[in-house]
Amino acid sequence: MNNRAVILIVDDEVTNIEIMNAVLEDTYEICFATSGEQAIEVARTVLPDLILLDVMMPGIDGYGVCERIKSERLLADVPVIFTTGLTDQEAEVRGLSLGAIDYITKPIQPVVLRARVANHIELKRLRDQLAQMAVTDALTGLSNRRHLEETIKTEITDLAANKDWLSVILLDIDFFKSFNDTYGHPEGDRCLIMVASALTRAMHRSDNTVARYGGEEFACILPGADYDSAMRIAQGIKTQVQALNIPHSGSSISPFLTISMGVASAIAENDMTSSDWINHADQQLYLSKAGGRDMISGTVFTQEN
């Protein structure tokens, strides 16, 4: 598998692109654009790890491209290095104020280019690792509660534009305290990891998100899924967990591990919040527990209810 970092070179002079490509192509995957408009399109498509951006270009200049890139959620964290023949401090300050991280002056010096690019690629890799750790549950490798709530918020904004559905499933392992008391916490951790894997297998789409909400509670975010679709996915989750056949002698309802689930579905609207889905799903989860556990309860809600 190719894990080389991707660098987007933007310059209206093809000769400059060829020079930088010759310096970097042995280490990185290179793509290029010869205008500001093309640079923005390519960046959205390939999501590069770093952009080498010419300042002086016809149409949208480098400053305009940088400003556009930093305003887009998916591109805002991509480091931008300006490549320019300008040497005045005012031009450098302007670029840095727009979010660029460095300047390389032309004519390009290969040793300088390699070193600057390598340093910033490594810094981005470390930042990405820290960002991933901040939103990941250490035990299961799933998203954590913080990432869950951020993801719901983002999905509301994206889905509301087309009045599309969003569904959230909250689920709880039945009698998990008793499981830990009976088998010990190491087996409890192993159980959580197995359930996390079962949840991931039950997801139908790559944009579905599975998270550990806390303790023995998990959540699934299903953008575009209406109530019927979400209930089918919930049933699929139930089937996957049943297939684990994890013994649970401390359960009063089954000799094997079971889960209770609450499903909340609604058409996304801009003034809704992540709490709307979480609270309604939690209410349904409570009904499943109160109804005897090992159950799925669900609701379609609106802003009014």
PDB file of C-alpha atoms in Angstrom:
ATOM      1  CA  MET A   1       0.000   0.000   0.000  1.00  0.00           C
ATOM      2  CA  ASN A   2       1.315   3.442  -0.953  1.00  0.00           C
ATOM      3  CA  ASN A   3       1.436   5.713   2.110  1.00  0.00           C
ATOM      4  CA  ARG A   4       3.480   8.501   0.578  1.00  0.00           C
ATOM      5  CA  ALA A   5       2.381  12.032   1.402  1.00  0.00           C
ATOM      6  CA  VAL A   6       0.639  13.943  -1.387  1.00  0.00           C
ATOM      7  CA  ILE A   7       1.940  17.367  -2.398  1.00  0.00           C
ATOM      8  CA  LEU A   8       0.030  19.774  -4.622  1.00  0.00           C
ATOM      9  CA  ILE A   9       2.281  22.115  -6.620  1.00  0.00           C
ATOM     10  CA  VAL A  10       0.528  25.240  -7.902  1.00  0.00           C
ATOM     11  CA  ASP A  11       2.319  27.482 -10.402  1.00  0.00           C
ATOM     12  CA  ASP A  12       1.328  29.081 -13.697  1.00  0.00           C
ATOM     13  CA  GLU A  13       4.841  28.468 -15.028  1.00  0.00           C
ATOM     14  CA  VAL A  14       5.172  24.792 -16.049  1.00  0.00           C
ATOM     15  CA  THR A  15       8.961  25.036 -15.792  1.00  0.00           C
ATOM     16  CA  ASN A  16       8.696  25.788 -12.077  1.00  0.00           C
ATOM     17  CA  ILE A  17       6.408  22.790 -11.580  1.00  0.00           C
ATOM     18  CA  GLU A  18       8.894  20.566 -13.411  1.00  0.00           C
ATOM     19  CA  ILE A  19      11.773  21.779 -11.239  1.00  0.00           C
ATOM     20  CA  MET A  20       9.922  21.153  -7.964  1.00  0.00           C
ATOM     21  CA  ASN A  21       8.574  17.826  -9.209  1.00  0.00           C
ATOM     22  CA  ALA A  22      12.102  16.641 -10.056  1.00  0.00           C
ATOM     23  CA  VAL A  23      13.242  17.494  -6.515  1.00  0.00           C
ATOM     24  CA  LEU A  24      10.318  15.833  -4.706  1.00  0.00           C
ATOM     25  CA  GLU A  25       8.914  13.027  -6.849  1.00  0.00           C
ATOM     26  CA  ASP A  26      11.160  10.290  -5.419  1.00  0.00           C
ATOM     27  CA  THR A  27       9.733  10.851  -1.933  1.00  0.00           C
ATOM     28  CA  TYR A  28       6.189  12.132  -2.410  1.00  0.00           C
ATOM     29  CA  GLU A  29       3.144  11.748  -4.620  1.00  0.00           C
ATOM     30  CA  ILE A  30       2.935  14.886  -6.735  1.00  0.00           C
ATOM     31  CA  CYS A  31      -0.086  16.529  -8.322  1.00  0.00           C
ATOM     32  CA  PHE A  32      -0.178  19.986  -9.849  1.00  0.00           C
ATOM     33  CA  ALA A  33      -2.323  22.883 -10.984  1.00  0.00           C
ATOM     34  CA  THR A  34      -1.480  25.829 -13.234  1.00  0.00           C
ATOM     35  CA  SER A  35      -4.103  28.307 -11.992  1.00  0.00           C
ATOM     36  CA  GLY A  36      -5.788  29.307  -8.789  1.00  0.00           C
ATOM     37  CA  GLU A  37      -9.167  27.986  -9.893  1.00  0.00           C
ATOM     38  CA  GLN A  38      -7.683  24.618 -10.845  1.00  0.00           C
ATOM     39  CA  ALA A  39      -5.724  24.478  -7.578  1.00  0.00           C
ATOM     40  CA  ILE A  40      -8.901  24.727  -5.501  1.00  0.00           C
ATOM     41  CA  GLU A  41     -10.607  21.992  -7.564  1.00  0.00           C
ATOM     42  CA  VAL A  42      -7.605  19.646  -7.315  1.00  0.00           C
ATOM     43  CA  ALA A  43      -7.204  20.280  -3.576  1.00  0.00           C
ATOM     44  CA  ARG A  44     -10.854  19.372  -2.955  1.00  0.00           C
ATOM     45  CA  THR A  45     -10.403  16.167  -4.950  1.00  0.00           C
ATOM     46  CA  VAL A  46      -7.093  14.826  -3.624  1.00  0.00           C
ATOM     47  CA  LEU A  47      -6.960  16.425  -0.133  1.00  0.00           C
ATOM     48  CA  PRO A  48      -3.177  16.929  -0.252  1.00  0.00           C
ATOM     49  CA  ASP A  49      -0.877  16.769   2.745  1.00  0.00           C
ATOM     50  CA  LEU A  50       0.878  19.992   1.716  1.00  0.00           C
ATOM     51  CA  ILE A  51       0.468  22.698  -0.927  1.00  0.00           C
ATOM     52  CA  LEU A  52       3.340  24.558  -2.608  1.00  0.00           C
ATOM     53  CA  LEU A  53       1.590  27.692  -3.837  1.00  0.00           C
ATOM     54  CA  ASP A  54       2.866  30.356  -6.224  1.00  0.00           C
ATOM     55  CA  VAL A  55       1.938  33.878  -5.154  1.00  0.00           C
ATOM     56  CA  MET A  56       1.801  35.691  -8.490  1.00  0.00           C
ATOM     57  CA  MET A  57      -0.720  34.034 -10.834  1.00  0.00           C
ATOM     58  CA  PRO A  58      -3.325  35.383 -13.245  1.00  0.00           C
ATOM     59  CA  GLY A  59      -6.944  35.175 -12.103  1.00  0.00           C
ATOM     60  CA  ILE A  60      -7.032  34.150  -8.449  1.00  0.00           C
ATOM     61  CA  ASP A  61      -3.544  34.802  -7.079  1.00  0.00           C
ATOM     62  CA  GLY A  62      -1.873  32.744  -4.375  1.00  0.00           C
ATOM     63  CA  TYR A  63      -3.235  34.912  -1.589  1.00  0.00           C
ATOM     64  CA  GLY A  64      -6.782  34.353  -2.843  1.00  0.00           C
ATOM     65  CA  VAL A  65      -6.223  30.597  -3.162  1.00  0.00           C
ATOM     66  CA  CYS A  66      -4.811  30.390   0.365  1.00  0.00           C
ATOM     67  CA  GLU A  67      -7.752  32.329   1.764  1.00  0.00           C
ATOM     68  CA  ARG A  68     -10.233  30.030   0.002  1.00  0.00           C
ATOM     69  CA  ILE A  69      -8.439  26.885   1.187  1.00  0.00           C
ATOM     70  CA  LYS A  70      -8.332  28.030   4.798  1.00  0.00           C
ATOM     71  CA  SER A  71     -12.063  28.797   4.720  1.00  0.00           C
ATOM     72  CA  GLU A  72     -13.039  25.229   3.749  1.00  0.00           C
ATOM     73  CA  ARG A  73     -13.518  22.687   6.533  1.00  0.00           C
ATOM     74  CA  LEU A  74     -11.827  19.772   4.744  1.00  0.00           C
ATOM     75  CA  LEU A  75      -8.824  21.830   3.611  1.00  0.00           C
ATOM     76  CA  ALA A  76      -8.286  24.256   6.470  1.00  0.00           C
ATOM     77  CA  ASP A  77      -5.594  22.121   8.136  1.00  0.00           C
ATOM     78  CA  VAL A  78      -3.560  21.525   4.964  1.00  0.00           C
ATOM     79  CA  PRO A  79      -0.237  23.381   5.330  1.00  0.00           C
ATOM     80  CA  VAL A  80       0.494  25.938   2.610  1.00  0.00           C
ATOM     81  CA  ILE A  81       4.015  27.038   1.664  1.00  0.00           C
ATOM     82  CA  PHE A  82       4.214  30.046  -0.640  1.00  0.00           C
ATOM     83  CA  THR A  83       6.770  29.894  -3.439  1.00  0.00           C
ATOM     84  CA  THR A  84       7.568  33.369  -4.705  1.00  0.00           C
ATOM     85  CA  GLY A  85      10.073  35.679  -6.260  1.00  0.00           C
ATOM     86  CA  LEU A  86       8.886  38.436  -3.917  1.00  0.00           C
ATOM     87  CA  THR A  87      11.379  39.143  -1.173  1.00  0.00           C
ATOM     88  CA  ASP A  88       9.791  42.059   0.684  1.00  0.00           C
ATOM     89  CA  GLN A  89       8.696  41.504   4.257  1.00  0.00           C
ATOM     90  CA  GLU A  90       5.227  42.937   3.655  1.00  0.00           C
ATOM     91  CA  ALA A  91       4.390  40.170   1.140  1.00  0.00           C
ATOM     92  CA  GLU A  92       5.619  37.519   3.577  1.00  0.00           C
ATOM     93  CA  VAL A  93       3.584  38.926   6.470  1.00  0.00           C
ATOM     94  CA  ARG A  94       0.461  39.036   4.289  1.00  0.00           C
ATOM     95  CA  GLY A  95       0.855  35.375   3.347  1.00  0.00           C
ATOM     96  CA  LEU A  96       1.452  34.257   6.918  1.00  0.00           C
ATOM     97  CA  SER A  97      -1.558  36.251   8.124  1.00  0.00           C
ATOM     98  CA  LEU A  98      -3.736  34.297   5.666  1.00  0.00           C
ATOM     99  CA  GLY A  99      -2.632  30.994   7.160  1.00  0.00           C
ATOM    100  CA  ALA A 100       0.492  30.000   5.209  1.00  0.00           C
ATOM    101  CA  ILE A 101       3.166  28.317   7.315  1.00  0.00           C
ATOM    102  CA  ASP A 102       6.307  29.153   5.335  1.00  0.00           C
ATOM    103  CA  TYR A 103       7.861  30.953   2.376  1.00  0.00           C
ATOM    104  CA  ILE A 104      10.335  29.604  -0.177  1.00  0.00           C
ATOM    105  CA  THR A 105      11.872  32.136  -2.530  1.00  0.00           C
ATOM    106  CA  LYS A 106      12.607  31.569  -6.202  1.00  0.00           C
ATOM    107  CA  PRO A 107      14.759  30.482  -7.862  1.00  0.00           C
ATOM    108  CA  ILE A 108      14.151  27.215  -6.010  1.00  0.00           C
ATOM    109  CA  GLN A 109      17.112  25.753  -4.109  1.00  0.00           C
ATOM    110  CA  PRO A 110      16.623  21.932  -4.086  1.00  0.00           C
ATOM    111  CA  VAL A 111      18.223  21.396  -0.671  1.00  0.00           C
ATOM    112  CA  VAL A 112      16.063  24.101   0.914  1.00  0.00           C
ATOM    113  CA  LEU A 113      12.897  22.817  -0.772  1.00  0.00           C
ATOM    114  CA  ARG A 114      13.467  19.229   0.388  1.00  0.00           C
ATOM    115  CA  ALA A 115      14.221  20.281   3.960  1.00  0.00           C
ATOM    116  CA  ARG A 116      11.265  22.663   4.302  1.00  0.00           C
ATOM    117  CA  VAL A 117       8.819  20.186   2.784  1.00  0.00           C
ATOM    118  CA  ALA A 118      10.105  17.283   4.914  1.00  0.00           C
ATOM    119  CA  ASN A 119       9.841  19.333   8.114  1.00  0.00           C
ATOM    120  CA  HIS A 120       6.280  20.459   7.455  1.00  0.00           C
ATOM    121  CA  ILE A 121       5.108  17.009   6.315  1.00  0.00           C
ATOM    122  CA  GLU A 122       6.441  15.534   9.577  1.00  0.00           C
ATOM    123  CA  LEU A 123       4.795  18.281  11.625  1.00  0.00           C
ATOM    124  CA  LYS A 124       1.484  17.625   9.879  1.00  0.00           C
ATOM    125  CA  ARG A 125       1.812  13.889  10.530  1.00  0.00           C
ATOM    126  CA  LEU A 126       2.323  14.556  14.243  1.00  0.00           C
ATOM    127  CA  ARG A 127      -0.590  17.023  14.352  1.00  0.00           C
ATOM    128  CA  ASP A 128      -2.828  14.475  12.620  1.00  0.00           C
ATOM    129  CA  GLN A 129      -1.834  11.809  15.138  1.00  0.00           C
ATOM    130  CA  LEU A 130      -2.611  14.091  18.077  1.00  0.00           C
ATOM    131  CA  ALA A 131      -5.915  15.132  16.520  1.00  0.00           C
ATOM    132  CA  GLN A 132      -6.858  11.492  15.980  1.00  0.00           C
ATOM    133  CA  MET A 133      -5.968  10.571  19.561  1.00  0.00           C
ATOM    134  CA  ALA A 134      -8.147  13.416  20.822  1.00  0.00           C
ATOM    135  CA  VAL A 135     -11.270  11.982  19.159  1.00  0.00           C
ATOM    136  CA  THR A 136     -10.584   8.238  19.569  1.00  0.00           C
ATOM    137  CA  ASP A 137     -11.527   5.879  22.385  1.00  0.00           C
ATOM    138  CA  ALA A 138      -8.282   4.248  23.488  1.00  0.00           C
ATOM    139  CA  LEU A 139      -9.767   0.828  24.282  1.00  0.00           C
ATOM    140  CA  THR A 140     -11.977   0.143  21.256  1.00  0.00           C
ATOM    141  CA  GLY A 141     -10.439   2.395  18.599  1.00  0.00           C
ATOM    142  CA  LEU A 142     -13.884   3.863  17.907  1.00  0.00           C
ATOM    143  CA  SER A 143     -14.729   7.545  17.945  1.00  0.00           C
ATOM    144  CA  ASN A 144     -15.170   8.973  21.424  1.00  0.00           C
ATOM    145  CA  ARG A 145     -18.057  10.997  22.825  1.00  0.00           C
ATOM    146  CA  ARG A 146     -16.498  14.305  21.850  1.00  0.00           C
ATOM    147  CA  HIS A 147     -16.115  13.228  18.237  1.00  0.00           C
ATOM    148  CA  LEU A 148     -19.626  11.788  18.232  1.00  0.00           C
ATOM    149  CA  GLU A 149     -21.160  15.122  19.193  1.00  0.00           C
ATOM    150  CA  GLU A 150     -18.986  17.048  16.734  1.00  0.00           C
ATOM    151  CA  THR A 151     -19.935  14.635  13.947  1.00  0.00           C
ATOM    152  CA  ILE A 152     -23.662  14.959  14.621  1.00  0.00           C
ATOM    153  CA  LYS A 153     -23.308  18.738  14.550  1.00  0.00           C
ATOM    154  CA  THR A 154     -21.518  18.595  11.195  1.00  0.00           C
ATOM    155  CA  GLU A 155     -24.036  16.150   9.744  1.00  0.00           C
ATOM    156  CA  ILE A 156     -26.949  18.384  10.761  1.00  0.00           C
ATOM    157  CA  THR A 157     -25.441  21.266   8.797  1.00  0.00           C
ATOM    158  CA  ASP A 158     -24.708  19.125   5.737  1.00  0.00           C
ATOM    159  CA  LEU A 159     -28.044  17.263   5.705  1.00  0.00           C
ATOM    160  CA  ALA A 160     -30.239  20.274   6.467  1.00  0.00           C
ATOM    161  CA  ALA A 161     -29.305  21.814   3.129  1.00  0.00           C
ATOM    162  CA  ASN A 162     -31.310  19.081   1.362  1.00  0.00           C
ATOM    163  CA  LYS A 163     -33.815  18.371   4.149  1.00  0.00           C
ATOM    164  CA  ASP A 164     -32.347  14.887   4.469  1.00  0.00           C
ATOM    165  CA  TRP A 165     -32.714  12.361   7.276  1.00  0.00           C
ATOM    166  CA  LEU A 166     -30.361  11.756  10.174  1.00  0.00           C
ATOM    167  CA  SER A 167     -30.698   8.852  12.602  1.00  0.00           C
ATOM    168  CA  VAL A 168     -28.806   8.105  15.813  1.00  0.00           C
ATOM    169  CA  ILE A 169     -28.721   4.800  17.685  1.00  0.00           C
ATOM    170  CA  LEU A 170     -27.741   4.579  21.346  1.00  0.00           C
ATOM    171  CA  LEU A 171     -27.137   1.113  22.752  1.00  0.00           C
ATOM    172  CA  ASP A 172     -26.175  -0.319  26.089  1.00  0.00           C
ATOM    173  CA  ILE A 173     -24.782  -3.740  27.045  1.00  0.00           C
ATOM    174  CA  ASP A 174     -27.299  -5.367  29.352  1.00  0.00           C
ATOM    175  CA  PHE A 175     -26.141  -6.069  32.926  1.00  0.00           C
ATOM    176  CA  PHE A 176     -22.547  -5.108  32.134  1.00  0.00           C
ATOM    177  CA  LYS A 177     -21.661  -4.410  35.786  1.00  0.00           C
ATOM    178  CA  SER A 178     -22.682  -7.968  36.555  1.00  0.00           C
ATOM    179  CA  PHE A 179     -20.538  -9.142  33.614  1.00  0.00           C
ATOM    180  CA  ASN A 180     -17.481  -7.416  35.102  1.00  0.00           C
ATOM    181  CA  ASP A 181     -18.254  -8.760  38.562  1.00  0.00           C
ATOM    182  CA  THR A 182     -18.579 -12.301  37.205  1.00  0.00           C
ATOM    183  CA  TYR A 183     -15.718 -12.484  34.710  1.00  0.00           C
ATOM    184  CA  GLY A 184     -13.393  -9.651  35.751  1.00  0.00           C
ATOM    185  CA  HIS A 185     -12.483  -6.343  34.164  1.00  0.00           C
ATOM    186  CA  PRO A 186      -9.979  -7.748  31.612  1.00  0.00           C
ATOM    187  CA  GLU A 187     -12.781  -9.899  30.173  1.00  0.00           C
ATOM    188  CA  GLY A 188     -15.053  -6.881  30.367  1.00  0.00           C
ATOM    189  CA  ASP A 189     -12.599  -4.904  28.232  1.00  0.00           C
ATOM    190  CA  ARG A 190     -12.380  -7.791  25.772  1.00  0.00           C
ATOM    191  CA  CYS A 191     -16.173  -7.852  25.609  1.00  0.00           C
ATOM    192  CA  LEU A 192     -16.291  -4.122  24.808  1.00  0.00           C
ATOM    193  CA  ILE A 193     -13.755  -4.581  21.997  1.00  0.00           C
ATOM    194  CA  MET A 194     -15.766  -7.458  20.507  1.00  0.00           C
ATOM    195  CA  VAL A 195     -19.007  -5.476  20.635  1.00  0.00           C
ATOM    196  CA  ALA A 196     -17.253  -2.501  19.012  1.00  0.00           C
ATOM    197  CA  SER A 197     -16.150  -4.754  16.141  1.00  0.00           C
ATOM    198  CA  ALA A 198     -19.683  -6.131  15.776  1.00  0.00           C
ATOM    199  CA  LEU A 199     -21.080  -2.607  15.522  1.00  0.00           C
ATOM    200  CA  THR A 200     -18.584  -1.699  12.830  1.00  0.00           C
ATOM    201  CA  ARG A 201     -19.506  -4.798  10.805  1.00  0.00           C
ATOM    202  CA  ALA A 202     -23.181  -3.852  10.983  1.00  0.00           C
ATOM    203  CA  MET A 203     -22.692  -0.446   9.371  1.00  0.00           C
ATOM    204  CA  HIS A 204     -23.983  -0.148   5.799  1.00  0.00           C
ATOM    205  CA  ARG A 205     -22.103   2.916   4.572  1.00  0.00           C
ATOM    206  CA  SER A 206     -18.641   4.381   4.884  1.00  0.00           C
ATOM    207  CA  ASP A 207     -20.058   7.636   6.270  1.00  0.00           C
ATOM    208  CA  ASN A 208     -21.702   5.850   9.213  1.00  0.00           C
ATOM    209  CA  THR A 209     -19.915   6.618  12.473  1.00  0.00           C
ATOM    210  CA  VAL A 210     -19.634   4.283  15.452  1.00  0.00           C
ATOM    211  CA  ALA A 211     -18.598   5.702  18.818  1.00  0.00           C
ATOM    212  CA  ARG A 212     -18.110   4.601  22.388  1.00  0.00           C
ATOM    213  CA  TYR A 213     -20.396   6.979  24.229  1.00  0.00           C
ATOM    214  CA  GLY A 214     -19.162   6.029  27.674  1.00  0.00           C
ATOM    215  CA  GLY A 215     -18.671   2.896  29.772  1.00  0.00           C
ATOM    216  CA  GLU A 216     -20.697   0.112  28.156  1.00  0.00           C
ATOM    217  CA  GLU A 217     -22.736   2.531  26.027  1.00  0.00           C
ATOM    218  CA  PHE A 218     -22.188   2.972  22.280  1.00  0.00           C
ATOM    219  CA  ALA A 219     -23.675   5.176  19.580  1.00  0.00           C
ATOM    220  CA  CYS A 220     -24.074   5.051  15.809  1.00  0.00           C
ATOM    221  CA  ILE A 221     -24.590   8.054  13.533  1.00  0.00           C
ATOM    222  CA  LEU A 222     -26.441   7.261  10.308  1.00  0.00           C
ATOM    223  CA  PRO A 223     -26.581  10.224   7.896  1.00  0.00           C
ATOM    224  CA  GLY A 224     -29.242   9.839   5.218  1.00  0.00           C
ATOM    225  CA  ALA A 225     -30.976   6.991   7.077  1.00  0.00           C
ATOM    226  CA  ASP A 226     -34.705   7.396   7.711  1.00  0.00           C
ATOM    227  CA  TYR A 227     -36.520   5.630  10.546  1.00  0.00           C
ATOM    228  CA  ASP A 228     -37.131   2.348   8.705  1.00  0.00           C
ATOM    229  CA  SER A 229     -33.506   2.169   7.529  1.00  0.00           C
ATOM    230  CA  ALA A 230     -32.217   2.936  11.011  1.00  0.00           C
ATOM    231  CA  MET A 231     -34.393   0.236  12.562  1.00  0.00           C
ATOM    232  CA  ARG A 232     -33.079  -2.297  10.036  1.00  0.00           C
ATOM    233  CA  ILE A 233     -29.515  -1.325  10.910  1.00  0.00           C
ATOM    234  CA  ALA A 234     -30.345  -1.643  14.607  1.00  0.00           C
ATOM    235  CA  GLN A 235     -31.656  -5.142  13.972  1.00  0.00           C
ATOM    236  CA  GLY A 236     -28.449  -5.920  12.108  1.00  0.00           C
ATOM    237  CA  ILE A 237     -26.459  -4.742  15.116  1.00  0.00           C
ATOM    238  CA  LYS A 238     -28.518  -7.004  17.361  1.00  0.00           C
ATOM    239  CA  THR A 239     -27.828  -9.945  15.055  1.00  0.00           C
ATOM    240  CA  GLN A 240     -24.087  -9.242  14.969  1.00  0.00           C
ATOM    241  CA  VAL A 241     -23.885  -9.054  18.778  1.00  0.00           C
ATOM    242  CA  GLN A 242     -25.915 -12.251  19.164  1.00  0.00           C
ATOM    243  CA  ALA A 243     -23.504 -13.988  16.775  1.00  0.00           C
ATOM    244  CA  LEU A 244     -20.641 -13.243  19.188  1.00  0.00           C
ATOM    245  CA  ASN A 245     -22.134 -15.804  21.611  1.00  0.00           C
ATOM    246  CA  ILE A 246     -20.447 -14.190  24.596  1.00  0.00           C
ATOM    247  CA  PRO A 247     -21.462 -16.107  27.745  1.00  0.00           C
ATOM    248  CA  HIS A 248     -23.112 -13.956  30.420  1.00  0.00           C
ATOM    249  CA  SER A 249     -24.149 -15.975  33.435  1.00  0.00           C
ATOM    250  CA  GLY A 250     -24.778 -12.765  35.352  1.00  0.00           C
ATOM    251  CA  SER A 251     -27.645 -11.780  33.048  1.00  0.00           C
ATOM    252  CA  SER A 252     -31.209 -12.392  34.188  1.00  0.00           C
ATOM    253  CA  ILE A 253     -32.620 -12.497  30.649  1.00  0.00           C
ATOM    254  CA  SER A 254     -30.202 -14.614  28.602  1.00  0.00           C
ATOM    255  CA  PRO A 255     -27.231 -16.967  29.044  1.00  0.00           C
ATOM    256  CA  PHE A 256     -25.445 -14.837  26.445  1.00  0.00           C
ATOM    257  CA  LEU A 257     -24.584 -11.146  26.179  1.00  0.00           C
ATOM    258  CA  THR A 258     -27.431  -8.931  24.930  1.00  0.00           C
ATOM    259  CA  ILE A 259     -27.885  -5.237  24.186  1.00  0.00           C
ATOM    260  CA  SER A 260     -30.709  -2.712  24.462  1.00  0.00           C
ATOM    261  CA  MET A 261     -31.113   0.021  21.839  1.00  0.00           C
ATOM    262  CA  GLY A 262     -32.823   3.348  21.295  1.00  0.00           C
ATOM    263  CA  VAL A 263     -33.248   4.839  17.806  1.00  0.00           C
ATOM    264  CA  ALA A 264     -34.047   8.498  17.034  1.00  0.00           C
ATOM    265  CA  SER A 265     -34.729   9.709  13.477  1.00  0.00           C
ATOM    266  CA  ALA A 266     -35.592  13.141  12.116  1.00  0.00           C
ATOM    267  CA  ILE A 267     -35.255  15.324   9.049  1.00  0.00           C
ATOM    268  CA  ALA A 268     -32.325  17.624   9.768  1.00  0.00           C
ATOM    269  CA  GLU A 269     -32.950  21.343  10.168  1.00  0.00           C
ATOM    270  CA  ASN A 270     -30.346  24.026  10.755  1.00  0.00           C
ATOM    271  CA  ASP A 271     -31.561  25.071  14.203  1.00  0.00           C
ATOM    272  CA  MET A 272     -31.499  21.513  15.556  1.00  0.00           C
ATOM    273  CA  THR A 273     -28.636  20.408  17.820  1.00  0.00           C
ATOM    274  CA  SER A 274     -26.808  17.167  18.519  1.00  0.00           C
ATOM    275  CA  SER A 275     -28.648  17.035  21.856  1.00  0.00           C
ATOM    276  CA  ASP A 276     -31.962  16.646  20.012  1.00  0.00           C
ATOM    277  CA  TRP A 277     -30.916  13.280  18.596  1.00  0.00           C
ATOM    278  CA  ILE A 278     -29.019  12.123  21.679  1.00  0.00           C
ATOM    279  CA  ASN A 279     -31.855  12.956  24.076  1.00  0.00           C
ATOM    280  CA  HIS A 280     -34.529  11.269  21.959  1.00  0.00           C
ATOM    281  CA  ALA A 281     -32.356   8.188  21.406  1.00  0.00           C
ATOM    282  CA  ASP A 282     -31.623   8.059  25.133  1.00  0.00           C
ATOM    283  CA  GLN A 283     -35.358   8.181  25.915  1.00  0.00           C
ATOM    284  CA  GLN A 284     -35.918   5.245  23.578  1.00  0.00           C
ATOM    285  CA  LEU A 285     -33.010   3.355  25.144  1.00  0.00           C
ATOM    286  CA  TYR A 286     -34.647   3.859  28.544  1.00  0.00           C
ATOM    287  CA  LEU A 287     -37.891   2.385  27.160  1.00  0.00           C
ATOM    288  CA  SER A 288     -35.987  -0.671  25.911  1.00  0.00           C
ATOM    289  CA  LYS A 289     -34.443  -1.207  29.328  1.00  0.00           C
ATOM    290  CA  ALA A 290     -37.727  -0.630  31.139  1.00  0.00           C
ATOM    291  CA  GLY A 291     -39.472  -3.019  28.745  1.00  0.00           C
ATOM    292  CA  GLY A 292     -37.255  -5.939  29.696  1.00  0.00           C
ATOM    293  CA  ARG A 293     -33.945  -5.247  27.858  1.00  0.00           C
ATOM    294  CA  ASP A 294     -32.635  -7.035  24.756  1.00  0.00           C
ATOM    295  CA  MET A 295     -34.998  -4.755  22.816  1.00  0.00           C
ATOM    296  CA  ILE A 296     -35.035  -2.009  20.161  1.00  0.00           C
ATOM    297  CA  SER A 297     -37.240   1.068  20.647  1.00  0.00           C
ATOM    298  CA  GLY A 298     -37.404   3.938  18.193  1.00  0.00           C
ATOM    299  CA  THR A 299     -39.040   7.253  17.378  1.00  0.00           C
ATOM    300  CA  VAL A 300     -39.379   9.843  14.652  1.00  0.00           C
ATOM    301  CA  PHE A 301     -39.243  13.314  16.171  1.00  0.00           C
ATOM    302  CA  THR A 302     -39.567  16.907  15.030  1.00  0.00           C
ATOM    303  CA  GLN A 303     -38.476  20.198  16.566  1.00  0.00           C
ATOM    304  CA  GLU A 304     -41.861  20.454  18.263  1.00  0.00           C
ATOM    305  CA  ASN A 305     -41.552  17.163  20.159  1.00  0.00           C
TER     306      ASN A 305
END
